[in-house]
CSV table of C-alpha atoms in Angstrom, one decimal:
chain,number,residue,atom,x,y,z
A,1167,UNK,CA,59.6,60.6,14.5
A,1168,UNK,CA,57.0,62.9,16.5
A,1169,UNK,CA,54.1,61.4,18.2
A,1170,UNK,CA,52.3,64.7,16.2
A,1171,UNK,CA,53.1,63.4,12.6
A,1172,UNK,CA,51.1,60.5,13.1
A,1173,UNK,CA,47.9,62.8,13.9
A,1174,UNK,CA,45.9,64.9,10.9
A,1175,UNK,CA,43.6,67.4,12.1
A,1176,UNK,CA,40.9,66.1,9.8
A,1177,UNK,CA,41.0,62.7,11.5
A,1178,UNK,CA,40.4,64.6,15.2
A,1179,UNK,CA,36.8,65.0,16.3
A,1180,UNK,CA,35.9,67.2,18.7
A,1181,UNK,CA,31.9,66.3,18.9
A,1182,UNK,CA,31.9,62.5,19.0
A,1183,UNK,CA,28.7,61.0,20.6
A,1184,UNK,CA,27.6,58.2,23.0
A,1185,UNK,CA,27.0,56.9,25.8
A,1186,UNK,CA,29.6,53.6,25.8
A,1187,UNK,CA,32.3,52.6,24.1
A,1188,UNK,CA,30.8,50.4,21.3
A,1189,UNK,CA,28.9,53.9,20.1
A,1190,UNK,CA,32.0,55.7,20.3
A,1191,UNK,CA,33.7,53.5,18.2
A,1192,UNK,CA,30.5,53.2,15.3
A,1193,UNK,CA,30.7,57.3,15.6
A,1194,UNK,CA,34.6,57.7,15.0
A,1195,UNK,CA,35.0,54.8,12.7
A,1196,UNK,CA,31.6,56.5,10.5
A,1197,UNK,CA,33.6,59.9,10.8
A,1198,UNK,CA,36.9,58.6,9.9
A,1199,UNK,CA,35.2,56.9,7.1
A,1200,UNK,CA,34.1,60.3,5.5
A,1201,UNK,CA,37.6,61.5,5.6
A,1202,UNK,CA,39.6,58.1,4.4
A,1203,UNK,CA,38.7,56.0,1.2
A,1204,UNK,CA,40.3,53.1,2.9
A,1205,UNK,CA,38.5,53.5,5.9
A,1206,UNK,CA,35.2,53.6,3.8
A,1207,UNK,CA,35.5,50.7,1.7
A,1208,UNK,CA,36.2,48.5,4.8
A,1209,UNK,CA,34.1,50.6,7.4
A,1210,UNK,CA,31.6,47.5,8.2
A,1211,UNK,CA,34.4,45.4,8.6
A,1212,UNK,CA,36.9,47.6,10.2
A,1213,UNK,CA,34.2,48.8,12.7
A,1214,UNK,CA,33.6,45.0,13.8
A,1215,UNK,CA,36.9,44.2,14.4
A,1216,UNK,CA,37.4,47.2,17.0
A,1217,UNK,CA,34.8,46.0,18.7
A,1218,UNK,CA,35.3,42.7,19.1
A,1219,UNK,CA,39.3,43.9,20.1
A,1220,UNK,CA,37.3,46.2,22.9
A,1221,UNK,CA,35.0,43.2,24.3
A,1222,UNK,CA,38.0,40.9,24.5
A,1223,UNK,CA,40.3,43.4,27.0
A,1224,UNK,CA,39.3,47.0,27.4
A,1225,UNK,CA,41.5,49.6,25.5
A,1226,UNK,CA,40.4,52.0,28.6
A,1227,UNK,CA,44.3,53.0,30.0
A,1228,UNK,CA,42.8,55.3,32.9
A,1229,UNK,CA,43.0,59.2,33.2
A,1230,UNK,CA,40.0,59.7,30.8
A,1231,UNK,CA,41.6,57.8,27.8
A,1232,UNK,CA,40.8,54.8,25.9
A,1233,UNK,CA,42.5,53.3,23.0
A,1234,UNK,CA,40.7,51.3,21.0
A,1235,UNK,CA,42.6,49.2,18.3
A,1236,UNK,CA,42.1,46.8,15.2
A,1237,UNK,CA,44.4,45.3,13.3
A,1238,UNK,CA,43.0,44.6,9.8
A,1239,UNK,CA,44.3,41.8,7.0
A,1240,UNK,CA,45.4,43.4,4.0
A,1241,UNK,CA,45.0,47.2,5.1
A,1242,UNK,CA,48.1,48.5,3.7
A,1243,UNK,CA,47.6,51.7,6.4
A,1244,UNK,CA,48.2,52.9,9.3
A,1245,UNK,CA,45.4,55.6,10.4
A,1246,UNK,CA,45.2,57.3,14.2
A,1247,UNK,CA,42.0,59.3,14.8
A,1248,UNK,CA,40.9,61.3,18.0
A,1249,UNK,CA,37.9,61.6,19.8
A,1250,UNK,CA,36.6,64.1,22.4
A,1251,UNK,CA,33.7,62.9,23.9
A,1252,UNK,CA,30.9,64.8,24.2
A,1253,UNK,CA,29.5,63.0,27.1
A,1254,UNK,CA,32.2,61.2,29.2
A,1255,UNK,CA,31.2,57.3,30.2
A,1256,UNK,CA,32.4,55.1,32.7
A,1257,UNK,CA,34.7,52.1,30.9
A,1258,UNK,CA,36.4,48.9,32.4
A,1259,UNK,CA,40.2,49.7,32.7
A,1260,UNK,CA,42.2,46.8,31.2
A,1261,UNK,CA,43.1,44.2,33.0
A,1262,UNK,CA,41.6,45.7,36.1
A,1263,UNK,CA,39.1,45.8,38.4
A,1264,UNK,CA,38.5,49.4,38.5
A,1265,UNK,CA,36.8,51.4,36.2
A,1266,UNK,CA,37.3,55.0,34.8
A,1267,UNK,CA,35.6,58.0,33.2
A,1268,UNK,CA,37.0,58.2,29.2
A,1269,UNK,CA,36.5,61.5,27.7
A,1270,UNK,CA,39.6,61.4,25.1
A,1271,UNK,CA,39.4,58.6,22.7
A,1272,UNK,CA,42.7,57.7,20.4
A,1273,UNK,CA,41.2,54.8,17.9
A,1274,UNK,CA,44.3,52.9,15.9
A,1275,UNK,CA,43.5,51.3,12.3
A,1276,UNK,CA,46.3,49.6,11.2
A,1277,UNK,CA,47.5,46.3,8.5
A,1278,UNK,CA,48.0,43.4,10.4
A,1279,UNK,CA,51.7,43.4,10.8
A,1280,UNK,CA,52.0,46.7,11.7
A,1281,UNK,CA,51.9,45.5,15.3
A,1282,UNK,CA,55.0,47.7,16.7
A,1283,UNK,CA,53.5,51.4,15.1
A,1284,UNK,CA,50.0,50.2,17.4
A,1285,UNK,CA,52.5,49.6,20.4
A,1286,UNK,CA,54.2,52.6,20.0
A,1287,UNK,CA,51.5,54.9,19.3
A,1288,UNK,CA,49.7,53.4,22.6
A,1289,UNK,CA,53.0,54.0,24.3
A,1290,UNK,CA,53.1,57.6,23.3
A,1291,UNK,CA,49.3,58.1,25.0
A,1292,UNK,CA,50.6,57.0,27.8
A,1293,UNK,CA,53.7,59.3,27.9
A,1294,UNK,CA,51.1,62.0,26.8
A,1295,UNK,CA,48.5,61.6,29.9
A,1296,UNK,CA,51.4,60.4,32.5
A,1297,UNK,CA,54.3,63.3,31.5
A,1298,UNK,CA,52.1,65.8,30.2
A,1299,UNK,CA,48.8,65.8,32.5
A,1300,UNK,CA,48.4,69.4,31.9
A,1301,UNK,CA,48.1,68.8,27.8
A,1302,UNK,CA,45.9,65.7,27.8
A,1303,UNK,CA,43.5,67.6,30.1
A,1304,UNK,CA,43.7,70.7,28.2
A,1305,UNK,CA,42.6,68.6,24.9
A,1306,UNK,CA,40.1,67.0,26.5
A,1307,UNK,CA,38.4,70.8,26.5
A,1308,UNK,CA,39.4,71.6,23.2
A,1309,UNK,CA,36.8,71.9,20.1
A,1310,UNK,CA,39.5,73.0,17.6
A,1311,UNK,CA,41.0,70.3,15.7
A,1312,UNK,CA,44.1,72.4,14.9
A,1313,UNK,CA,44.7,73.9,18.5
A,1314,UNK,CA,44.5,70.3,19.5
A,1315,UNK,CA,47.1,69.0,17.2
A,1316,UNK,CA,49.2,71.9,18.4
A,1317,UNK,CA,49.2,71.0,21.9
A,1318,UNK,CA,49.8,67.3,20.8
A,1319,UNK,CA,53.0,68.9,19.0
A,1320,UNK,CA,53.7,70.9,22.2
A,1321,UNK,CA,54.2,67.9,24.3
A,1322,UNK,CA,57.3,67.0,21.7
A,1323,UNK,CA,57.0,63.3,22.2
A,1324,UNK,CA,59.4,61.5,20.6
A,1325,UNK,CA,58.4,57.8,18.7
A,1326,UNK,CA,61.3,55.6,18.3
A,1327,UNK,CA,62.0,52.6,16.0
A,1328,UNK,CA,62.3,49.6,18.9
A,1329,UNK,CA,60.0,48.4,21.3
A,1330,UNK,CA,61.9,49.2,24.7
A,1331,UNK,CA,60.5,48.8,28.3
A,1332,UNK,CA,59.0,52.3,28.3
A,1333,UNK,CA,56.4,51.3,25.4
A,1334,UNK,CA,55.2,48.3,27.5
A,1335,UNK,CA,55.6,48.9,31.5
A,1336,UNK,CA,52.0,49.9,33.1
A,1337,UNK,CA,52.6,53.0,34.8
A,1338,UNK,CA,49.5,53.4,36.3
A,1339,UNK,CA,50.1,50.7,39.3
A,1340,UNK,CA,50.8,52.9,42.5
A,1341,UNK,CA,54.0,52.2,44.8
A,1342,UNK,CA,53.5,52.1,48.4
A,1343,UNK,CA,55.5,53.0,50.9
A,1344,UNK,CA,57.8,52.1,53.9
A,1345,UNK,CA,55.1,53.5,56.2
A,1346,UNK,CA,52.5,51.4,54.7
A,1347,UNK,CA,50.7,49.2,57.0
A,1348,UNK,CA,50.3,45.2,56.2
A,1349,UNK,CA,46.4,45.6,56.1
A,1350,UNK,CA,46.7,48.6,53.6
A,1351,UNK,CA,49.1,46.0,51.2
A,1352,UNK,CA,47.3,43.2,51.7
A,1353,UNK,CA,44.0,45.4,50.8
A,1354,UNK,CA,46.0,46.0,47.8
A,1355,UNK,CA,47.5,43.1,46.7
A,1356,UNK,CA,43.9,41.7,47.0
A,1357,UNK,CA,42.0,44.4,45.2
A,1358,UNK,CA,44.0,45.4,42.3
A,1359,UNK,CA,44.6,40.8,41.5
A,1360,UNK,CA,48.6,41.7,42.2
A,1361,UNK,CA,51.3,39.6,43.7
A,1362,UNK,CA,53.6,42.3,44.3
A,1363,UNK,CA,53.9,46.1,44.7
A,1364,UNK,CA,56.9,48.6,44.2
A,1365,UNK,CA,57.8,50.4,47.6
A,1366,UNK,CA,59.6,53.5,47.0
A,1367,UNK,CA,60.6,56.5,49.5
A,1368,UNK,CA,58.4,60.2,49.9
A,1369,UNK,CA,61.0,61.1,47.2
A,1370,UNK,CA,59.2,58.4,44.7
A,1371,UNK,CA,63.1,56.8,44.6
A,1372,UNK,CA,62.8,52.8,44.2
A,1373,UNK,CA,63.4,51.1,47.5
A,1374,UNK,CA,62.3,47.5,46.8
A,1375,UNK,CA,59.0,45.2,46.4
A,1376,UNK,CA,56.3,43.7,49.0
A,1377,UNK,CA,54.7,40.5,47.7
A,1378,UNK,CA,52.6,38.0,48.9
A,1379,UNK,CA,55.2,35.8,50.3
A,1380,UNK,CA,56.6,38.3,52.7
A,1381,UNK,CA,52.9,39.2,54.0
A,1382,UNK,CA,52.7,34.9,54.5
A,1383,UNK,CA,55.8,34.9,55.9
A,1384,UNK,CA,55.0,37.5,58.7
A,1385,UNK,CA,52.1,35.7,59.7
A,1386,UNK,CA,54.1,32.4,60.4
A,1387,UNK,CA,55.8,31.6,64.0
A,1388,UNK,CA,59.4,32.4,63.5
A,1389,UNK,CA,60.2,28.9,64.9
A,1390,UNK,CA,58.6,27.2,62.3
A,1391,UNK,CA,61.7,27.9,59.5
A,1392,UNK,CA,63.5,25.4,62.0
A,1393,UNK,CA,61.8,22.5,61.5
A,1394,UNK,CA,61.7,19.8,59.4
A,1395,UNK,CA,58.1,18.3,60.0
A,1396,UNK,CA,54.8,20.5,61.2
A,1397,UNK,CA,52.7,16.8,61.3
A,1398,UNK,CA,52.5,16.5,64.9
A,1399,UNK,CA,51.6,20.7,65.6
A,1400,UNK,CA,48.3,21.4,66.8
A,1401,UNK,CA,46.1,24.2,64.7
A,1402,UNK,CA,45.6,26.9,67.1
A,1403,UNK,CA,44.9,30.4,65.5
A,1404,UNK,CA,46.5,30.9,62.4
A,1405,UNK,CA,48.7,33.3,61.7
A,1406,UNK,CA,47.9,35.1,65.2
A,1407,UNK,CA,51.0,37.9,64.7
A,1408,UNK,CA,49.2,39.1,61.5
A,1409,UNK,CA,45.8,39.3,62.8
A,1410,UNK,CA,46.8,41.2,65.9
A,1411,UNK,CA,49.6,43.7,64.3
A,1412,UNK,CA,47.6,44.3,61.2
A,1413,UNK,CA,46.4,47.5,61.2
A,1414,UNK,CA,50.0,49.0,62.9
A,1415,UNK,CA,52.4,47.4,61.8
A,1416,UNK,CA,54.4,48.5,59.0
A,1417,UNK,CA,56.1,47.1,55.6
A,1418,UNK,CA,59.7,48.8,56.6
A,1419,UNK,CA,61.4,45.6,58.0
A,1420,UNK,CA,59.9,43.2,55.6
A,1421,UNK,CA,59.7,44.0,52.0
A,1422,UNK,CA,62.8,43.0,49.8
A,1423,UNK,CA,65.1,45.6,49.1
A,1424,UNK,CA,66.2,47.1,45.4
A,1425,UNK,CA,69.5,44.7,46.2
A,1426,UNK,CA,67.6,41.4,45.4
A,1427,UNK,CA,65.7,43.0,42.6
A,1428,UNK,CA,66.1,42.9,38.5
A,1429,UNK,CA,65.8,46.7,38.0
A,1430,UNK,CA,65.4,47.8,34.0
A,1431,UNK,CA,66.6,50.8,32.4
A,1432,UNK,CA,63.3,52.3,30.3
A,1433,UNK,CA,65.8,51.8,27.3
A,1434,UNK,CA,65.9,48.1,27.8
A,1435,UNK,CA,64.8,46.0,24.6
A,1436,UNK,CA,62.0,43.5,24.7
A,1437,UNK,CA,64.0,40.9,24.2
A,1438,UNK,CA,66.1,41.6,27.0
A,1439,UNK,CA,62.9,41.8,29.0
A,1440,UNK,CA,61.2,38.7,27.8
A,1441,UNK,CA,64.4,36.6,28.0
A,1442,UNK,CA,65.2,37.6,32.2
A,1443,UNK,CA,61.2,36.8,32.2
A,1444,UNK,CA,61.3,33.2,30.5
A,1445,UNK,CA,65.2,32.1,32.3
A,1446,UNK,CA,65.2,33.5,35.2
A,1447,UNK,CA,61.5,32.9,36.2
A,1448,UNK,CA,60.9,36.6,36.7
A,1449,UNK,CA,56.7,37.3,37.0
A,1450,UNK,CA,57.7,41.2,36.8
A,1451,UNK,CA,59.9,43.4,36.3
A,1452,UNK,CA,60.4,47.6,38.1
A,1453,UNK,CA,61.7,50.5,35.7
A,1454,UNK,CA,63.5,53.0,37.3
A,1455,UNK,CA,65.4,55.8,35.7
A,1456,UNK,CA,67.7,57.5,37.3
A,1457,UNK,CA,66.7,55.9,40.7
A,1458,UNK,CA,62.7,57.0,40.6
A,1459,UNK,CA,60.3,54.3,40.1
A,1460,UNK,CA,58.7,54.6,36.4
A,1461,UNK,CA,56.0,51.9,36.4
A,1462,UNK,CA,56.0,47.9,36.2
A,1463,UNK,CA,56.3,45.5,33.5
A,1464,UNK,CA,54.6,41.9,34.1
A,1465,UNK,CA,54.2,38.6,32.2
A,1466,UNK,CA,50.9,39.7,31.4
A,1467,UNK,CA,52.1,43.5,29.6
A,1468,UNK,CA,53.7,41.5,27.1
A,1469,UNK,CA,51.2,38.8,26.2
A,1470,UNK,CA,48.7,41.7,26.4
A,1471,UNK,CA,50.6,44.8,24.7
A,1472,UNK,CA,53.3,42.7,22.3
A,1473,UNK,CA,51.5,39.3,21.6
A,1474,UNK,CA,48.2,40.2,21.4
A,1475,UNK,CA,47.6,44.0,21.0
């Protein structure tokens, strides 16, 4: 099924007002309300729960988009209504540190158990602002409902029936690169609350992962992997070799290679992905397709997009 078919030009808004992203959810939920009888008979309610979804993890994915959710007892629908905001704000990305301008707002009303349409409707945003840049900006200018559905239907994104890697990777965490220097990892690793990063070539072809272990490692005297007991070592300077080489010296020779990695197809099943995560005690997982780095999936993704959208 198209991404498009879920979308009905009398539930996109082209003038939605204010200035954060509890208003914009009273304004589209009000406006949806107008257009849906199950919308208005439960508007109070259904308004409520978005925002409480929003102040629990921000629904702000980055490149000017939020998508704010509820799932809603009972509701025996499944409604997807756009917003272009009339006055861009600054929102919390999700399980971030950064922040981002939204200006395009996709807000999901759905039953309870219709937690797999949410996921996949949130994954075919993401497809939409990642694959198809050009569109989402071009909506983002639009004030015709219709011209805006069209250029949703231009994109041609396809909706499948399982949830596969694709709907849950983030594709929004940045590789670095062979080049990279420690200090410009380490920055990383420190600022964006990460334990690893993909490393892939100018090509963007997956070449392996740095983490925080080979950044420790680095920093210890090579001698000490010999021996069986530090007690009787004085503390001098620690990790001297990292302090000094820092700001020169590069990830090349250090991060682990694609060899030692789990790589997923973007095809693979969630199953497939949960059970590698749970038995072989893998904190994340790199989807590459047809040797290009597509994004990450980590523990978190799933407890965030699968257990608890």
């Amino acid at each position: 099924m198209k991404f498009s078919n879920y979308l009905d030009s009398k539930l996109i808004f082209t003038d939605v007002k204010g200035t954060s992203m509890e208003e914009i959810i009273k304004e589209m939920v009000a406006k949806m309300a107008s257009k849906e009888k199950n919308v208005n008979l439960r508007k109070d309610e259904i308004t409520a729960s978005v925002i409480k979804r929003e102040e629990e993890i921000s629904t702000a994915i980055g490149n000017g988009v939020a998508i704010p959710h509820a799932r809603i007892e009972n509701f025996n629908d499944f409604i997807v209504a756009v917003g272009v905001v009339e006055t861009p704000f600054k929102a919390k990305i999700g399980g971030s540190a950064s922040k981002d301008t939204v200006e395009l707002v996709f807000l999901i009303i759905s039953d309870i158990l219709k937690n797999k349409n949410i996921l996949k409707i949130m994954s075919a945003v993401s497809k939409l602002i990642v694959k198809y840049p050009h569109i989402a900006d071009k909506i983002k200018t639009l004030k015709n409902p219709e011209e805006i559905l069209k250029a949703v239907q231009e994109a041609d994104i396809e909706i499948g029936h399982k949830i596969t890697a694709e709907d849950v990777l983030s594709p929004n965490i940045a590789p670095v690169y062979p080049e990279s220097t420690l200090e410009e990892v380490a920055k990383r690793l420190i600022i964006e609350h990460a334990s690893g990063l993909p490393v892939v070539d100018k090509n963007g072809k997956f070449l392996g992962e740095i983490t925080e272990k080979e950044l420790i490692e680095f920093g210890m005297p090579k001698y000490l992997s010999l021996m069986k007991d530090l007690n009787f070592l004085t503390v001098g300077e620690p990790f001297e070799e990292y302090l000094v080489n820092e700001k020169t010296t590069t990830i090349e020779k250090i991060y682990r290679p694609k060899n030692d990695i789990i790589i997923l197809d973007k095809k693979a099943p969630i199953m497939e992905i949960c059970f590698i995560m749970v038995n072989k005690g893998v904190t994340r997982l790199y989807v590459v397709e047809n040797g290009e780095y597509l994004g990450v999936i980590k523990r978190s993704d799933i407890i965030k997009k699968v257990l608890h959208i």
